[in-house]
Coordinates of C-alpha atoms and ligand atoms in Angstrom, one line a residue:
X1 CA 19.8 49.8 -48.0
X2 CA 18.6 47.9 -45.3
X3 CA 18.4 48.2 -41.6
X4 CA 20.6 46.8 -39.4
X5 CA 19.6 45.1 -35.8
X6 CA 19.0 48.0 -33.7
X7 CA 18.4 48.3 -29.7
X8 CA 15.5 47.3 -28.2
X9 CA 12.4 50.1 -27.8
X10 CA 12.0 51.8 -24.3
X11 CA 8.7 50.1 -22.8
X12 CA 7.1 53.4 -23.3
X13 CA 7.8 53.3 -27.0
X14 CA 6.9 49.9 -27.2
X15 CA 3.2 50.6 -25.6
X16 CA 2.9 52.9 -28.2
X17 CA 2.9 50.3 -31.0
X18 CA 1.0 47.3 -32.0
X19 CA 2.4 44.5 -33.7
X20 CA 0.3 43.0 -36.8
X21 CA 1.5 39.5 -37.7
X22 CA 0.6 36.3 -40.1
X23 CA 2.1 33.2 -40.5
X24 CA 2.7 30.9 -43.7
X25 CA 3.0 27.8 -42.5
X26 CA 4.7 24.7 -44.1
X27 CA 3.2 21.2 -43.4
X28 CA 4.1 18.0 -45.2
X29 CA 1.5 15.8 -45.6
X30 CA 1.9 12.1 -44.4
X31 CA 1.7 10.2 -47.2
X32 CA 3.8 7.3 -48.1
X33 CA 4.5 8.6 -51.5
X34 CA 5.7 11.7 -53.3
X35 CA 3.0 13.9 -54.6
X36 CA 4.0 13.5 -58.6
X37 CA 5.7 10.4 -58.4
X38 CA 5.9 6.8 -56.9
X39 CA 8.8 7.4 -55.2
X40 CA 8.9 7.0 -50.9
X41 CA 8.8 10.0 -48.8
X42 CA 10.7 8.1 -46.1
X43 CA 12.8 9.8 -43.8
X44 CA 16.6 8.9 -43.5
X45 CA 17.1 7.4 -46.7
X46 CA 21.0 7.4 -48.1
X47 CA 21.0 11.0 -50.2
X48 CA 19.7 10.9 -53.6
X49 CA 18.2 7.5 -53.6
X50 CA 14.5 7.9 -53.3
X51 CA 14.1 9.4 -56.8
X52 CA 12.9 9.0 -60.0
X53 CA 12.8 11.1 -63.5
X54 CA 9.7 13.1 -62.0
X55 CA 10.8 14.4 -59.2
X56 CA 14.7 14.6 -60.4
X57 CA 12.8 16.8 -63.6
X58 CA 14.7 15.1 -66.6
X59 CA 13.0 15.9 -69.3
X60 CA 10.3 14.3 -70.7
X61 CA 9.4 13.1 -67.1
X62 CA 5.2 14.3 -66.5
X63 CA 3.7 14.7 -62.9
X64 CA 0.5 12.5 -62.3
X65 CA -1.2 13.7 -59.5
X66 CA -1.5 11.7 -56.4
X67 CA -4.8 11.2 -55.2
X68 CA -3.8 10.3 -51.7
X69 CA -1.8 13.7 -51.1
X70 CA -5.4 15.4 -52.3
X71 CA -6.9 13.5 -49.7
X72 CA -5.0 14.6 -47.2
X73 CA -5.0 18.5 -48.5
X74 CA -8.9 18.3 -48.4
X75 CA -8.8 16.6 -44.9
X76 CA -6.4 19.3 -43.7
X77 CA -8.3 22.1 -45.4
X78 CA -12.0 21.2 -43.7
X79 CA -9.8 20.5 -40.1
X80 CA -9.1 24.3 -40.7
X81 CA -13.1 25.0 -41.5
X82 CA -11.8 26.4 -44.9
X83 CA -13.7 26.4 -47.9
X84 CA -12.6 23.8 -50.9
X85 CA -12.5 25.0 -54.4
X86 CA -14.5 22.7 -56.7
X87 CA -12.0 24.1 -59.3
X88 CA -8.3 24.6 -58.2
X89 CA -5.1 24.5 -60.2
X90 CA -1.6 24.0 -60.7
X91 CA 1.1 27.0 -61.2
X92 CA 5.0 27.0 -62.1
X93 CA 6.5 29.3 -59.6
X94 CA 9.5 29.6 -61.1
X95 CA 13.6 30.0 -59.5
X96 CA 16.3 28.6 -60.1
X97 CA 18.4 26.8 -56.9
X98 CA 20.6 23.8 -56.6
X99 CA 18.3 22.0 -54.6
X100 CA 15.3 22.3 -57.4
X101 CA 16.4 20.3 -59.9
X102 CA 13.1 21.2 -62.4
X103 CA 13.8 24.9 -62.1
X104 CA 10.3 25.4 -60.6
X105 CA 8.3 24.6 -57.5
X106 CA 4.9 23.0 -59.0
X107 CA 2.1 25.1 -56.2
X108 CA -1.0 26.6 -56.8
X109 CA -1.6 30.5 -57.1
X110 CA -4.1 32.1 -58.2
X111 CA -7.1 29.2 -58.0
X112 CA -5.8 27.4 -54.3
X113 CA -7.1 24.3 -53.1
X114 CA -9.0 26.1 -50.5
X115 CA -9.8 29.1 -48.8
X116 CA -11.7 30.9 -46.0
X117 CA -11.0 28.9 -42.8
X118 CA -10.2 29.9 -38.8
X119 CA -8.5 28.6 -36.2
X120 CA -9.6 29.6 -32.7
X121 CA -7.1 30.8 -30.0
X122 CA -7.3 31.5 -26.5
X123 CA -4.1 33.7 -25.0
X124 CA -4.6 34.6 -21.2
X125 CA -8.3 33.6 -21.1
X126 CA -9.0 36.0 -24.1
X127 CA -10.9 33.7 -27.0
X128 CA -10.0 35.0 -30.5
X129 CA -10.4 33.1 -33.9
X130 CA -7.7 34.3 -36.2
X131 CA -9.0 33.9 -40.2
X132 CA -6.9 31.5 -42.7
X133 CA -6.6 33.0 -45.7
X134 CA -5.9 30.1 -48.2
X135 CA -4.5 26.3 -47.9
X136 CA -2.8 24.9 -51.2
X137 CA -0.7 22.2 -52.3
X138 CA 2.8 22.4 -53.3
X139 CA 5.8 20.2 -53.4
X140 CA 8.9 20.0 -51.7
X141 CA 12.1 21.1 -52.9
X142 CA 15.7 19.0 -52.0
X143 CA 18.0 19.6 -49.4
X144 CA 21.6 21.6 -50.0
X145 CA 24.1 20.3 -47.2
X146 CA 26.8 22.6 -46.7
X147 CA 28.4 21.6 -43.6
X148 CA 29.7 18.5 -42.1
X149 CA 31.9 17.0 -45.2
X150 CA 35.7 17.4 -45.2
X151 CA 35.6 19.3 -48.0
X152 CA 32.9 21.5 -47.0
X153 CA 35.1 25.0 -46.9
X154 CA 35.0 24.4 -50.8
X155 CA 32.0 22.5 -51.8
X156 CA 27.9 21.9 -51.0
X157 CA 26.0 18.9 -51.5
X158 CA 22.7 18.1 -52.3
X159 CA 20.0 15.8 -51.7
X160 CA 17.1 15.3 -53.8
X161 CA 15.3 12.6 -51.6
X162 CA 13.1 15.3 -50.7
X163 CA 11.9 16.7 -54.2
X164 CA 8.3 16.3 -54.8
X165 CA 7.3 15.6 -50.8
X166 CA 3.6 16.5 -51.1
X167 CA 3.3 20.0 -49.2
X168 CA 0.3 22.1 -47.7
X169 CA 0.8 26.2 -47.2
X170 CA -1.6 27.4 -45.0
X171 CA -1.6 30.7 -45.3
X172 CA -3.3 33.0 -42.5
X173 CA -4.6 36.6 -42.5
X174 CA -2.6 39.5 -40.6
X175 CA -4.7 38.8 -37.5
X176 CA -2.6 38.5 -34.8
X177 CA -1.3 41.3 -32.3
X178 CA 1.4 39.5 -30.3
X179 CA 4.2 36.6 -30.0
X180 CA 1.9 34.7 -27.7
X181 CA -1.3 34.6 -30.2
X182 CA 1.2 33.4 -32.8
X183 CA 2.4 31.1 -30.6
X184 CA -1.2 29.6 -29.8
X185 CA -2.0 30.2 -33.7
X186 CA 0.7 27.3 -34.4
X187 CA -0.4 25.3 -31.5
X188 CA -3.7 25.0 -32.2
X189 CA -2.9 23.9 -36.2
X190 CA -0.8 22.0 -35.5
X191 CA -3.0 20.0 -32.8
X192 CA -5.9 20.1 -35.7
X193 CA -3.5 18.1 -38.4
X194 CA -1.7 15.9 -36.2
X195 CA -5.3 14.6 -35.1
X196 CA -6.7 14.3 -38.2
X197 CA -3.2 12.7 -39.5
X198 CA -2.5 15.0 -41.9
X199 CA 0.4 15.2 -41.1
X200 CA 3.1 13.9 -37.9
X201 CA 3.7 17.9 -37.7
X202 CA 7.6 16.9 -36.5
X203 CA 9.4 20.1 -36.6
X204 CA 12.3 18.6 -36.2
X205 CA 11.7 16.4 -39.1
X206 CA 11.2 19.3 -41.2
X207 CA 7.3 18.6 -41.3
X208 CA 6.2 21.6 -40.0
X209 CA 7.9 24.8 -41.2
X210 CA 6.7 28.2 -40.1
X211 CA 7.3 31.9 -41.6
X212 CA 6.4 35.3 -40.0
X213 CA 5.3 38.1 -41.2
X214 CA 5.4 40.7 -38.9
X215 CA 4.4 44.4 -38.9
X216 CA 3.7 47.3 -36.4
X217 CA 1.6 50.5 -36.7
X218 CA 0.8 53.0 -33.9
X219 CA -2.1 51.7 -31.6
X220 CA -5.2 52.9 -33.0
X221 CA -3.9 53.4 -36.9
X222 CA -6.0 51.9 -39.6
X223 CA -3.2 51.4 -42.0
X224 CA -1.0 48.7 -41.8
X225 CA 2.7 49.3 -41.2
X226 CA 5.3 47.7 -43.9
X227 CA 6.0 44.0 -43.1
X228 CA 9.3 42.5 -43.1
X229 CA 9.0 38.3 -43.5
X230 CA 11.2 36.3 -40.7
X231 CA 12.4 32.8 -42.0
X232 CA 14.3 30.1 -40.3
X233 CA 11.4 29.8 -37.2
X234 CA 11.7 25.8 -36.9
X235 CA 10.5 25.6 -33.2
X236 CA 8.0 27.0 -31.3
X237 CA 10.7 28.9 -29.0
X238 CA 12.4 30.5 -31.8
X239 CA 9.3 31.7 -33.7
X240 CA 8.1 33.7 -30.2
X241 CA 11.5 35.0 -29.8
X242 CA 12.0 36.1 -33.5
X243 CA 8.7 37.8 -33.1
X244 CA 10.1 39.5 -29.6
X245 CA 13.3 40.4 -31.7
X246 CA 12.1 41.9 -34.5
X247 CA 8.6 44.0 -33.0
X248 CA 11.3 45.6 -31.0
X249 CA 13.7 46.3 -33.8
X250 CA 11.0 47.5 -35.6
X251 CA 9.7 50.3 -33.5
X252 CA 12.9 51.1 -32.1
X253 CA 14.0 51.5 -35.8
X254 CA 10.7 53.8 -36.4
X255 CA 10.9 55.6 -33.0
X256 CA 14.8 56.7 -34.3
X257 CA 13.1 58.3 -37.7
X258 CA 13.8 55.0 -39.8
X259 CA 11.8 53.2 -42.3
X260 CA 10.8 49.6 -42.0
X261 CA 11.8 47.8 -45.4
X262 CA 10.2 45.6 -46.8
X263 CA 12.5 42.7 -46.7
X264 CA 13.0 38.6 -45.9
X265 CA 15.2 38.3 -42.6
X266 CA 16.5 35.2 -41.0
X267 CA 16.2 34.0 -37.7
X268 CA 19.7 33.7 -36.1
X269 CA 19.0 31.6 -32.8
X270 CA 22.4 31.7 -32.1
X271 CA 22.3 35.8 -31.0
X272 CA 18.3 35.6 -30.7
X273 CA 18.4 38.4 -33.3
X274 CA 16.8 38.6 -37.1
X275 CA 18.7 39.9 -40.1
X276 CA 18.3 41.2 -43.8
X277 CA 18.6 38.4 -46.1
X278 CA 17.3 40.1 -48.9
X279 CA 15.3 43.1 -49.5
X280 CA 12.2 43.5 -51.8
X281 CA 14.0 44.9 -54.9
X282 CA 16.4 41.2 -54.5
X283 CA 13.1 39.6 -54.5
X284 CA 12.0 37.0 -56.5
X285 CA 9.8 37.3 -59.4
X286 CA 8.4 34.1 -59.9
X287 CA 6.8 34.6 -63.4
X288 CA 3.8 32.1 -62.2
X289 CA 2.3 30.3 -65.1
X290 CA -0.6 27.6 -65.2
X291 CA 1.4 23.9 -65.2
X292 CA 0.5 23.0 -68.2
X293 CA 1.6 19.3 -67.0
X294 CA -1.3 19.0 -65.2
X295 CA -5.1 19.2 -66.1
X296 CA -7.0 21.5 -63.2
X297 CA -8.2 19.5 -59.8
X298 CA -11.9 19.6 -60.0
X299 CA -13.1 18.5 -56.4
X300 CA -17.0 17.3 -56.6
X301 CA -19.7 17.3 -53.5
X302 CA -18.7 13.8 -53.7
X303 CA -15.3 14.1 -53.0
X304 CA -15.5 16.5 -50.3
X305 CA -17.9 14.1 -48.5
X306 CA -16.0 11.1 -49.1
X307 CA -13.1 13.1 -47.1
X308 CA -15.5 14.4 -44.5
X309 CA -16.6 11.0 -43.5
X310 CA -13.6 9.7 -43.2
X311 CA -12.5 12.4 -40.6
X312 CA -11.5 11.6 -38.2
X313 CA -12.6 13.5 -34.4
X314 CA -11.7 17.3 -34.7
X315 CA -9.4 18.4 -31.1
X316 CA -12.4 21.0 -29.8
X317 CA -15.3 18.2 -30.5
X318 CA -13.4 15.5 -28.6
X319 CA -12.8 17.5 -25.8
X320 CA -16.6 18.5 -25.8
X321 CA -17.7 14.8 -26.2
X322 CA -15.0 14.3 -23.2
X323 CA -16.9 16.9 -20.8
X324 CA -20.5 15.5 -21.6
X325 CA -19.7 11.8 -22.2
X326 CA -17.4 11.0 -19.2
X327 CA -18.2 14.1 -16.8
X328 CA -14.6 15.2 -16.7
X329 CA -13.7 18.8 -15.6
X330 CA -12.9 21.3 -18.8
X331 CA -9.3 21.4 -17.5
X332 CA -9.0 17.7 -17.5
X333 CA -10.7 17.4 -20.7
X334 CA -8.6 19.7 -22.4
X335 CA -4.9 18.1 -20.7
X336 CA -6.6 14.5 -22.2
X337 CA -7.1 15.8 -25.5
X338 CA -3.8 17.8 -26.0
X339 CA -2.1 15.0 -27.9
X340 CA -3.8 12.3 -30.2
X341 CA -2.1 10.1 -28.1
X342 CA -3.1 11.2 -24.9
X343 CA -6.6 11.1 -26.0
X344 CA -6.6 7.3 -27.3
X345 CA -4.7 6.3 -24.1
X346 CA -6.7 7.8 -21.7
X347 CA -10.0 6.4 -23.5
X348 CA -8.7 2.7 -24.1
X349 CA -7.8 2.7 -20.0
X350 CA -11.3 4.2 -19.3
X351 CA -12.8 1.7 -21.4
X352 CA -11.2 -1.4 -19.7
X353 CA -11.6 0.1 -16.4
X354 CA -15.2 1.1 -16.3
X355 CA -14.6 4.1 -14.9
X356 CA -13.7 7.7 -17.1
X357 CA -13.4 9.6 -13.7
X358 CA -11.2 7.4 -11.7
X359 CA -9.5 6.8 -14.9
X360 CA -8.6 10.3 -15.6
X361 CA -7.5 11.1 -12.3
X362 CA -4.5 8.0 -12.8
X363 CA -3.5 8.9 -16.0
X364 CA -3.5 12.8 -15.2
X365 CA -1.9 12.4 -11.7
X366 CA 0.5 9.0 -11.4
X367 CA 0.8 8.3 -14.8
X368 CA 1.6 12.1 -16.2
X369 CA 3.7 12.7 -12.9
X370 CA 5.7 9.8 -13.9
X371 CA 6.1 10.2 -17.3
X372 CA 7.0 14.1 -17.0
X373 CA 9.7 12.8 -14.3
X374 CA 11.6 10.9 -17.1
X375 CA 10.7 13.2 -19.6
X376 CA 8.8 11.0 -21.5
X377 CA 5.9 11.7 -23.6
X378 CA 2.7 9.4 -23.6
X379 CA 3.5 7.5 -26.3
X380 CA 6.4 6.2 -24.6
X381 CA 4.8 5.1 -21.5
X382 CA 6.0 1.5 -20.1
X383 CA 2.3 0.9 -18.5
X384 CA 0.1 0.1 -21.8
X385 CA -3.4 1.5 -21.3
X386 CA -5.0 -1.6 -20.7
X387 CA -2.9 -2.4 -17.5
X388 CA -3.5 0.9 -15.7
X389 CA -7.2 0.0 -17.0
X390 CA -6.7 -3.2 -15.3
X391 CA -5.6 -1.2 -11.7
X392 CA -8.4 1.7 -12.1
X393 CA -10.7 -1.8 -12.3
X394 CA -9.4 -3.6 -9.8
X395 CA -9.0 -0.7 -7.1
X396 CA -13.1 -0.5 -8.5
X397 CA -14.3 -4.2 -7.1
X398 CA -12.4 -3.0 -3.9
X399 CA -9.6 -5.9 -4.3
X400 CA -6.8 -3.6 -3.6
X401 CA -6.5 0.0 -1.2
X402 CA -5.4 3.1 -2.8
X403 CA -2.2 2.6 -1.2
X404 CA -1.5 -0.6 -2.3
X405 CA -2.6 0.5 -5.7
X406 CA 0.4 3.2 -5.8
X407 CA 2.9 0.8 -4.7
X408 CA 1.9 -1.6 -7.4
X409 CA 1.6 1.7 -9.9
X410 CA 5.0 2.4 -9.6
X411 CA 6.4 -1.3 -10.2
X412 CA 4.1 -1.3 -13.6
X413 CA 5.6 1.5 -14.7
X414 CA 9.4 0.4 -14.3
X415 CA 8.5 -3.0 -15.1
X416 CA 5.9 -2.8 -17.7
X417 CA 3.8 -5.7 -16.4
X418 CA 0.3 -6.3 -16.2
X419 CA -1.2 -5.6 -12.4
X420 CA -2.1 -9.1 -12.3
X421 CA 1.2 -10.3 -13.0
X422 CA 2.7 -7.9 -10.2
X423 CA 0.3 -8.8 -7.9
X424 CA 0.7 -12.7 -8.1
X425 CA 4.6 -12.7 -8.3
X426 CA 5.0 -10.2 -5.0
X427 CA 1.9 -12.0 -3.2
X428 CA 0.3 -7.7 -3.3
X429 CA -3.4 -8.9 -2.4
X430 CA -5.7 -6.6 -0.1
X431 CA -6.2 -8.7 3.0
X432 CA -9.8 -8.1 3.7
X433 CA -10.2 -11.7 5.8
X434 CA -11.2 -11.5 9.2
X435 CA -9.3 -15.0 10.1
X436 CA -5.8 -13.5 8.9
X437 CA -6.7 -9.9 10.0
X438 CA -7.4 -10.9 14.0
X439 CA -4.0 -11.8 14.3
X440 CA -2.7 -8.8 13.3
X441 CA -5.2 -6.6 15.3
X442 CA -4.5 -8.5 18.2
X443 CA -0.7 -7.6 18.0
X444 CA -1.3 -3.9 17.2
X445 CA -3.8 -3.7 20.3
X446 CA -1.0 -5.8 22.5
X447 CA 1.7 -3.1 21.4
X448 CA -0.3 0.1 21.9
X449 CA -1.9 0.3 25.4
X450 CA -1.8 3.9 25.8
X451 CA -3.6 4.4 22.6
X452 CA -6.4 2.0 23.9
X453 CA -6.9 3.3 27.1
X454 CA -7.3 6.9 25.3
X455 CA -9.9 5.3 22.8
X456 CA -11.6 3.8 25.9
X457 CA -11.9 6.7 27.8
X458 CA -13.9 8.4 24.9
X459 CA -10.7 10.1 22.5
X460 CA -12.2 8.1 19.4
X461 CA -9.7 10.0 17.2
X462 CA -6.9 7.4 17.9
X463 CA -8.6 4.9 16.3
X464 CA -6.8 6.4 13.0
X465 CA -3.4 5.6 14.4
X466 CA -4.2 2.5 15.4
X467 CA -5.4 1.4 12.4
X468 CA -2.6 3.2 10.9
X469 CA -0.7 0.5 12.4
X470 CA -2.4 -2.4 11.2
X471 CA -1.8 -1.0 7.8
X472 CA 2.2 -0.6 8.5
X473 CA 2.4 -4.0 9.9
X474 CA 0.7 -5.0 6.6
X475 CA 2.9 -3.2 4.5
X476 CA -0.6 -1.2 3.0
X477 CA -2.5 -4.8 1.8
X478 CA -5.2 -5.0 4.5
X479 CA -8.3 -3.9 3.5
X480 CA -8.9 -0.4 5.4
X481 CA -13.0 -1.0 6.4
X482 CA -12.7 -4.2 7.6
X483 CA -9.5 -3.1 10.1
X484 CA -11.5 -0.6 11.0
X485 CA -14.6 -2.7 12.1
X486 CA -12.6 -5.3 13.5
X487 CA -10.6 -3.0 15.6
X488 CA -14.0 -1.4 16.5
X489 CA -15.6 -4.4 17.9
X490 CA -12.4 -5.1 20.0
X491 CA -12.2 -1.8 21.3
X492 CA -16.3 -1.0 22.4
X493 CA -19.0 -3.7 20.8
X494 CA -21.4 -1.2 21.1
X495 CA -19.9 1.3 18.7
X496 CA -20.3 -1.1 15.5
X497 CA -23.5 0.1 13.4
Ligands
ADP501 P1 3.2 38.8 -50.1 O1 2.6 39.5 -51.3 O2 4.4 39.5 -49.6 O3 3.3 37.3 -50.3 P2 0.7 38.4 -48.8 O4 -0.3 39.5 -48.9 O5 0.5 37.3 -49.7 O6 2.1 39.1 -49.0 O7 0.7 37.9 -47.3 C1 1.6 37.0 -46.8 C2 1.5 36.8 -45.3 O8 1.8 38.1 -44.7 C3 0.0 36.5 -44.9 O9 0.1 35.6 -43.8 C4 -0.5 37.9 -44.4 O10 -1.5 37.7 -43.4 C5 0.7 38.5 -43.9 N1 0.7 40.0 -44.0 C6 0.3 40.7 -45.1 N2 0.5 42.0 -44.8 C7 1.0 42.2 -43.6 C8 1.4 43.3 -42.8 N3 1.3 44.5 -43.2 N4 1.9 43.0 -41.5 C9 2.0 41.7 -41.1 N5 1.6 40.6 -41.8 C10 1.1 40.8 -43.1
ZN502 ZN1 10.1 10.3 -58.0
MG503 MG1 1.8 36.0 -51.0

C-alpha cells in the first residue's frame, strides 16, 4: 500500500525534478502558565504534578482563556508580518490517544488567529520571502514515555504535565524549492520569536517542533506533485537531511514508474531515512467542531496596538539601526544581531566603552574566538559586557597598548574579573613615563650596537626592532609612542618632529 525507502535518484534524474516543500511549525509560547488553566508550564517537574481538572479534562472542568498566551500569539503573529483576525475562534479537533486526556486538542480551524504573513530568506546570496499561510493557537497534548522503566517491554507511561502548554502553529505556504531554503525558513522564525520572546524556541526542550511537507513535480510543471508529510524533524540537521532523504526517494520512486502516496512518514535519524507511518486512508478525521467552551476571541485595533507597542526590536530592523547607528559593516551587523543575546551584549559593552566600532571588533574577534574555543555560547561568557566595555574604554584614553590589552583579555575571560581588578593585582599598567622608560631604553641601546650603528648610518627600519625590544623587556606595558620618541631622540635629535 505504501512505498518503501527506495535508492537514491541518479543526479541526472534528480535535475529533472523540483522539490515543493512547506513547513508546520510547532512553537510553545513562553508563558508561565498553561493556556486554559493556572497550572505552571515549568519544565522538569516530577510527571503528573503540574495539573489541574482543566487540563487533566475531568468533567465539568471549563477552559478560561489566558490573556497572556494571546499576547504572546498576537506578538508572534505581527513578528511574522501576518494579518490578525478581529474575530478568531476555538475548534475541537478531535482523537483519541493516551496522552490527551480530554479526547480533543482545543486549536483553531477554520477562523485562525491570524493569517497572511512572510518571512524573508536569503540561501547563497539569492533573497526570497517565503508566504505564511496562517498562525493559530492550540494547546499541548502530554507526553507517553515508553522507554527507560524496568517494566517498559510491557507497559508505557504517561505525563500530563504538558497538557494545555499554550501552542502557536505557524503554518507556511508550499514555497520553498530545497532543504537549504527550509533550512533558512526555520532559521529566520525562529530568530523572529526568540527576539521578540515569544518563545525560548529550545528544540531540545520540545519548544520548537517542525513538520515537512514535501513534494516534487518535473521542473517547469504547474501542478503540484502529491505530498507526503515527514514528522519527527526536532533539529535543524535532521529536518535538512529528512528533506535530502525523502526528495530523493521521491523521484527515484517516480523515475521507477511509482506513485507518490499521500502519507505521514517518520524521520528515523538513526539510518537518515523516512518511513510510512500511516497513509491517507489511516488518516485521521478529526470531526472539527466550534468549542463550545469558549466564546470566540475578538481582537480590537486596541488590542493589536497595545501588542505592537510593546514589541519589542524585530532581528532585520536592529541589524539596520546597527549599520546606520554605529557604522558597522552588514557582515558584522548581521553576526551581532544573530542571537538576542549577542545583540544586548555587544550594545551594553559599546555603551560603556564609547566606542561601537572598536567594540565590535572585541566582541566579534577575542571575545567570539574565545568563546567558540570552549564551545560556549554568548550567554555563557565569563567576561560580563561591562568589563570588556571597561577594556574597549581604557585601550580608548590610551592607558594600555593593544598588546597589553590581549594579555589582560585573556585573564578576564578565565578569571571573570573586572580590567581594573586585573590590572591593579598584576601591576598591568602601560608605562608611558619618560623617567622609568630611560632606563630601559638605555639598556636596550647598550645591548644592540649593531642595530644602532645600522640606524645611524641611515637603515631607519631597525628602529622597529629596537623598539621591539623595549617592549619585550617590558613584557608589552610600555607605551609604544613614547618608546619610540625617546629612542628617537637618543638615536638622531634631529629626526624628532
Ligand atoms: P493538509 O490538508 O494535508 O493539512 P494543507 O493544504 O493544510 O494540507 O497544507 C499543509 C502544509 O503542506 C502547508 O505547509 C502547505 O504549504 C504544505 N503543502 C500543501 N500542498 C503541498 C504540496 N503539494 N507539496 C508540498 N507541500 C505542500
Ligand atoms: Zn491545569
Ligand atoms: Mg491542513
Amino acid at each position: 500500500m505504501t512505498s518503501s525507502a527506495t535508492a537514491a535518484a541518479t543526479p541526472e534524474a534528480m535535475a529533472r525534478y523540483e522539490a515543493v516543500i512547506g513547513l508546520e511549525v510547532h512553537v510553545q509560547l513562553a508563558t508561565a502558565t498553561k493556556i486554559f488553566c493556572g497550572c505552571p508550564t515549568s519544565f522538569g517537574a516530577p510527571p503528573n504534578t503540574n495539573v489541574c481538572p482543566v487540563c487533566l479534562g475531568l468533567p465539568g472542568a471549563l477552559p478560561v482563556l489566558s490573556r497572556a498566551a494571546v499576547d504572546l500569539a498576537i506578538r508572534g503573529a505581527l513578528a511574522l508580518h501576518c494579518r490578525v483576525r478581529p474575530h478568531s475562534r476555538f475548534a475541537r479537533k478531535n482523537y483519541f490517544y493516551p496522552d490527551l486526556p480530554k479526547g480533543y486538542q482545543i486549536s483553531q480551524y477554520d477562523e485562525p488567529l491570524a493569517e497572511g504573513g512572510h518571512v524573508d530568506i536569503a540561501v547563497e546570496g539569492a533573497a526570497k520571502r517565503i508566504g505564511v499561510t496562517r498562525v493559530h493557537m492550540e494547546d499541548d497534548a502530554g507526553k507517553s514515555i515508553h522507554e527507560g522503566f524496568a517494566d517498559s517491554d510491557r507497559y508505557s507511561y504517561v505525563d500530563l504535565n504538558r497538557c494545555g502548554t499554550p501552542l502557536i502553529e505557524i503554518v507556511s505556504e508550499p514555497d520553498m524549492r530545497s532543504s537549504a531554503e527550509a533550512y533558512a525558513y526555520l532559521t529566520e522564525l525562529k530568530q523572529a520569536l526568540e527576539f521578540v520572546q515569544v518563545s525560548t524556541c529550545d528544540m531540545e526542550k520540545g519548544h520548537l517542533r517542525c513538520d515537512a511537507n514535501v513534494s516534487v513535480r518535473p521542473k517547469g510543471a504547474e501542478q503540484l506533485g502529491t505530498k507526503a508529510e515527514v514528522k519527527n524533524l526536532n533539529s535543524f540537521r535532521f529536518l535538512k537531511q529528512a528533506l535530502d532523504y525523502e526528495i530523493a526517494r521521491q523521484v527515484a520512486l517516480i523515475e521507477s514508474g511509482g506513485r507518490v502516496m499521500q502519507e505521514t512518514r517518520l524521520y528515523n535519524p538513526d539510518t537518515g531515512e523516512t518511513a510510512a507511518m500511516r497513509s491517507k486512508e489511516q488518516a485521521h478525521d478529526y470531526r472539527y467542531f466550534p468549542e463550545p467552551d469558549l466564546v470566540p476571541l475578538e481582537i480590537g485595533a486596541a488590542w493589536r496596538a497595545e501588542v505592537k507597542a510593546a514589541m519589542p526590536e524585530l532581528p532585520a530592523d536592529k541589524r539596520a539601526r546597527f549599520i546606520k547607528e554605529y557604522g558597522l559593516r552588514e557582515y558584522d551587523a548581521q553576526v551581532l544581531t544573530a542571537t538576542r543575546a549577542a545583540s544586548e551584549y555587544y550594545e551594553t559593552a559599546a555603551r560603556v566603552a564609547g566606542d561601537p566600532k572598536t567594540t565590535a571588533h572585541w566582541v566579534m574577534g577575542e571575545l567570539m574566538g574565545l568563546l567558540n574555543a570552549e564551545g560556549k555560547q554568548i550567554a555563557e561568557s565569563p567576561v560580563r559586557a561591562e568589563n570588556l566595555g571597561e577594556l574597549v574604554q581604557r585601550i580608548g584614553a590610551g592607558e594600555i597598548s593593544g598588546k597589553l590589552a590581549k594579555e589582560i583579555f585573556e585573564r578576564m575571560f578565565s578569571t571573570g574579573d573586572a580590567p581594573s581588578v586585573i590590572m591593579e593585582r598584576e601591576g598591568l599598567k602601560q608605562i608611558s613615563d619618560a623617567g622609568e622608560l630611560e632606563g630601559i631604553i638605555a639598556e636596550v641601546l647598550a645591548g644592540n650596537p649593531k642595530q644602532v650603528e645600522q640606524y645611524r648610518g641611515g637603515k631607519t627600519t631597525v628602529i622597529n626592532f629596537l623598539v621591539g625590544q623595549a617592549m619585550r623587556a617590558t613584557r608589552g606595558q610600555a607605551d609604544v609612542a613614547a618608546v619610540t620618541t625617546l629612542l628617537k631622540r637618543k638615536l638622531r635629535p634631529e629626526d624628532l618632529c
